[in-house]
Coordinates of N, CA and C in Angstrom, one line a residue:
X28 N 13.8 11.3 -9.7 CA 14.8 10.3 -9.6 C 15.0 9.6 -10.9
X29 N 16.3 10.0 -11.8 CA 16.1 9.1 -13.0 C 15.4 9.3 -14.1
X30 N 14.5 10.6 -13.8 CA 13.9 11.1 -15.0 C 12.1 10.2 -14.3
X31 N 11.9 9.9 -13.1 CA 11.1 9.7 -12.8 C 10.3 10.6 -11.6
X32 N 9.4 11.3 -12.4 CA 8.7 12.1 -11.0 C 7.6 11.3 -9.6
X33 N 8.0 11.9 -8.7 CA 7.5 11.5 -8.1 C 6.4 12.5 -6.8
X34 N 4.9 12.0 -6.8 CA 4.0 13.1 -6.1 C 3.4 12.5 -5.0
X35 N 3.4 12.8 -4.3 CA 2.6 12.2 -2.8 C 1.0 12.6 -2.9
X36 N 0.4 11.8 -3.0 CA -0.6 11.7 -2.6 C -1.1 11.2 -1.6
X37 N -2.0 12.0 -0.4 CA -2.2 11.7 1.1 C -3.5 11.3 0.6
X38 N -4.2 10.3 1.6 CA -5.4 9.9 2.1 C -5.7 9.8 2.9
X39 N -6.6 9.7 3.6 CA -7.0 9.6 4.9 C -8.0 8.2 5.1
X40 N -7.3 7.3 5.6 CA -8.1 5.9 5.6 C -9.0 5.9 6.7
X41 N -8.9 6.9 7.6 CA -9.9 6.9 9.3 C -9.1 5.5 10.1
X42 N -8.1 5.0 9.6 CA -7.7 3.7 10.7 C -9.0 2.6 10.5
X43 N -9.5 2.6 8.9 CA -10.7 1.7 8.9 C -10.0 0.8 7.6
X44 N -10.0 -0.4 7.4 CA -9.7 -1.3 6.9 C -10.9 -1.2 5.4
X45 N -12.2 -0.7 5.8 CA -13.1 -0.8 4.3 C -12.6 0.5 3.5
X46 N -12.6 1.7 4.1 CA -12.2 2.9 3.4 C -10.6 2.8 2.8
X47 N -9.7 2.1 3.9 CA -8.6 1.7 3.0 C -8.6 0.8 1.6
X48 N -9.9 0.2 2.1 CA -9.4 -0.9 0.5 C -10.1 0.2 -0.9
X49 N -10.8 1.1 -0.7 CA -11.8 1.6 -1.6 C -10.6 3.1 -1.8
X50 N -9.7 3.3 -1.1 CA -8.8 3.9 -1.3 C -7.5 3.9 -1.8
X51 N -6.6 2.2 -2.0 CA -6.5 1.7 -2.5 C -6.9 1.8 -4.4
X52 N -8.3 1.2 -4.7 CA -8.8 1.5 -5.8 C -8.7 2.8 -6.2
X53 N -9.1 3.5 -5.5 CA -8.7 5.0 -5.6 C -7.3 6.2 -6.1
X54 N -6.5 5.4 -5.6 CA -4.8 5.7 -5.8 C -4.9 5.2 -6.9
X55 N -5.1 3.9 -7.4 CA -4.7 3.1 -8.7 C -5.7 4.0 -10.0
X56 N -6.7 3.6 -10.0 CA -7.8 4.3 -11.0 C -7.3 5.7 -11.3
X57 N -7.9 6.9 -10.1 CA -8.2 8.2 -10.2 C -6.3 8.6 -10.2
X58 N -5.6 8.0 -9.7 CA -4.3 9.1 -10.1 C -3.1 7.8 -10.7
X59 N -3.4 7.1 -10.9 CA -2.5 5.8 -11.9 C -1.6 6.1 -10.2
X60 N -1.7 5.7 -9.7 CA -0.6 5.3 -8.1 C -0.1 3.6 -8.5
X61 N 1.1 3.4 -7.8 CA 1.4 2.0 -8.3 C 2.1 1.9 -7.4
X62 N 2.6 2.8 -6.3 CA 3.5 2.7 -4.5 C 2.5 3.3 -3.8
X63 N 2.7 2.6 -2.8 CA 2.2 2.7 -1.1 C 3.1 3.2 -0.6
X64 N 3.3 3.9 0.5 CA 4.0 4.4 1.1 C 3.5 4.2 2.4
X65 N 3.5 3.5 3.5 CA 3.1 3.3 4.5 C 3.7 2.9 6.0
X66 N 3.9 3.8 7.0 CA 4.9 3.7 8.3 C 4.0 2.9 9.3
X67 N 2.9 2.9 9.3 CA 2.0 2.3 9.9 C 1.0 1.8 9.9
X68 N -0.2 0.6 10.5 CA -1.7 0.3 9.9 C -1.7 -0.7 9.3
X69 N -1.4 -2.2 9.9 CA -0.9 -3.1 9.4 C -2.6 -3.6 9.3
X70 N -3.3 -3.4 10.0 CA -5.4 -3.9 9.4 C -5.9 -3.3 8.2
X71 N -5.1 -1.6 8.3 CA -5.6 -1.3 6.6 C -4.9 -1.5 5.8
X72 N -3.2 -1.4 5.8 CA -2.7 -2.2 4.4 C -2.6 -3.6 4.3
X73 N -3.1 -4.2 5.3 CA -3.3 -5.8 4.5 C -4.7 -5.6 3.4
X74 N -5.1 -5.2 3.7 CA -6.3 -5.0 2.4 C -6.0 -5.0 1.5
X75 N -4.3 -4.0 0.9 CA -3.9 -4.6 0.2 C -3.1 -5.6 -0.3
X76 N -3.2 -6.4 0.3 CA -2.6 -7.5 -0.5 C -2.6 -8.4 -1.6
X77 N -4.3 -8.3 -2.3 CA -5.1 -8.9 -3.7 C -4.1 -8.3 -4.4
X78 N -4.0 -6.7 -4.2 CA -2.9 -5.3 -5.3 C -1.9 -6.2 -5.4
X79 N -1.2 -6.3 -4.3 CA -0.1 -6.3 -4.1 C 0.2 -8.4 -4.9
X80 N -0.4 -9.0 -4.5 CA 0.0 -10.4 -5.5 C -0.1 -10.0 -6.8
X81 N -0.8 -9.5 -7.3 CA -1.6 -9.2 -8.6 C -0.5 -8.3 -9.3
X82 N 0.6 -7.7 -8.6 CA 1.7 -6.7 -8.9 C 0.9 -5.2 -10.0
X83 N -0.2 -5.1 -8.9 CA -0.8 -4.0 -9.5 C -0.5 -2.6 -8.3
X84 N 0.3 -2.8 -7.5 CA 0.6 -1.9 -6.6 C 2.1 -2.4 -5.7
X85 N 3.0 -1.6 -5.5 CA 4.4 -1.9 -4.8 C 4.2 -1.4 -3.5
X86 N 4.4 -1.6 -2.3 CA 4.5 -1.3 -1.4 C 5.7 -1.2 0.0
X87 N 5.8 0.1 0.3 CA 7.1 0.2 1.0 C 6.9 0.5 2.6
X88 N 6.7 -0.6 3.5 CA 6.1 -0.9 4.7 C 7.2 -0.6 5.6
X89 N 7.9 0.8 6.1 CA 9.4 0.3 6.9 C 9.2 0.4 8.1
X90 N 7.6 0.1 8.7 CA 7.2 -0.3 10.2 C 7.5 -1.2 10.5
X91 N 8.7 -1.0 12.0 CA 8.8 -2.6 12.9 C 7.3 -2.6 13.5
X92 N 7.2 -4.4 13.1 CA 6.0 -5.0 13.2 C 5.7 -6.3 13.8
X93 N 5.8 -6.8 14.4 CA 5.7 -7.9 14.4 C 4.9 -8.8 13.8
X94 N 3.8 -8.6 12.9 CA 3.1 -8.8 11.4 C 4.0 -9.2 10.5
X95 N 4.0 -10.4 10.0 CA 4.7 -11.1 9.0 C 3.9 -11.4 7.8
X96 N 2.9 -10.8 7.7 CA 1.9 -10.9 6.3 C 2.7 -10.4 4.8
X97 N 3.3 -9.4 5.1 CA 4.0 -8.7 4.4 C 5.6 -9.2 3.6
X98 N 6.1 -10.1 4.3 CA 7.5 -10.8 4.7 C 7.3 -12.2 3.7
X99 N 6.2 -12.4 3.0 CA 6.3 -13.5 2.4 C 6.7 -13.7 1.2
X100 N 7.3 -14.7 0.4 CA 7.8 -14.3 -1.0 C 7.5 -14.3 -1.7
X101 N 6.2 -14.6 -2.2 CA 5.2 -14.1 -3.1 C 4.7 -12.9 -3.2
X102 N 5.4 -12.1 -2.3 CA 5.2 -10.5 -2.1 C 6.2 -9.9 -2.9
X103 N 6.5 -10.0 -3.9 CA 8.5 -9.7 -4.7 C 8.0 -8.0 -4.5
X104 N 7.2 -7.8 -4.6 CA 6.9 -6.0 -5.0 C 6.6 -5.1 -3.1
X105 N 7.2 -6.0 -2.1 CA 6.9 -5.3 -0.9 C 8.3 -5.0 0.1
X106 N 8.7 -4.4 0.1 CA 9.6 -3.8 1.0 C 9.3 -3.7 2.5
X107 N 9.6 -4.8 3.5 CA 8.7 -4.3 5.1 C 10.4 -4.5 5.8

């Protein structure tokens, strides 16, 4: 898009909140990741949220949720 490629990289978090956050670090370090792409698992992607203030990761959340963690405006880099 734009002369920007784009690759999916899957993870598998197990639906655990610690393996998400060390996965997380994971995406960013081992393959320079800087989007989330996430439909659901609102316990493992609040983990990231440190990324996500810090504007070291963007995140595109388009689960109806009733979770408003995401919805704040200090979040400029989160799409929910």
């Amino acid at each position: 898009i734009r002369g920007i490629t784009f690759r999916p990289i899957i993870l598998d978090d197990e639906y655990s909140p610690e393996i998400a956050s060390q996965l997380f670090l994971k995406l960013i370090k081992d393959y320079n990741g800087d989007l989330l792409l996430a439909s659901f698992g609102t316990m493992t992607i609040a983990q990231s949220l440190d990324l996500l203030r810090k504007g070291k990761m963007a995140l595109f959340f388009p689960a109806i949720t009733e979770s408003s963690i995401f919805r704040k405006a200090e979040l400029k880099n989160t799409i929910s």
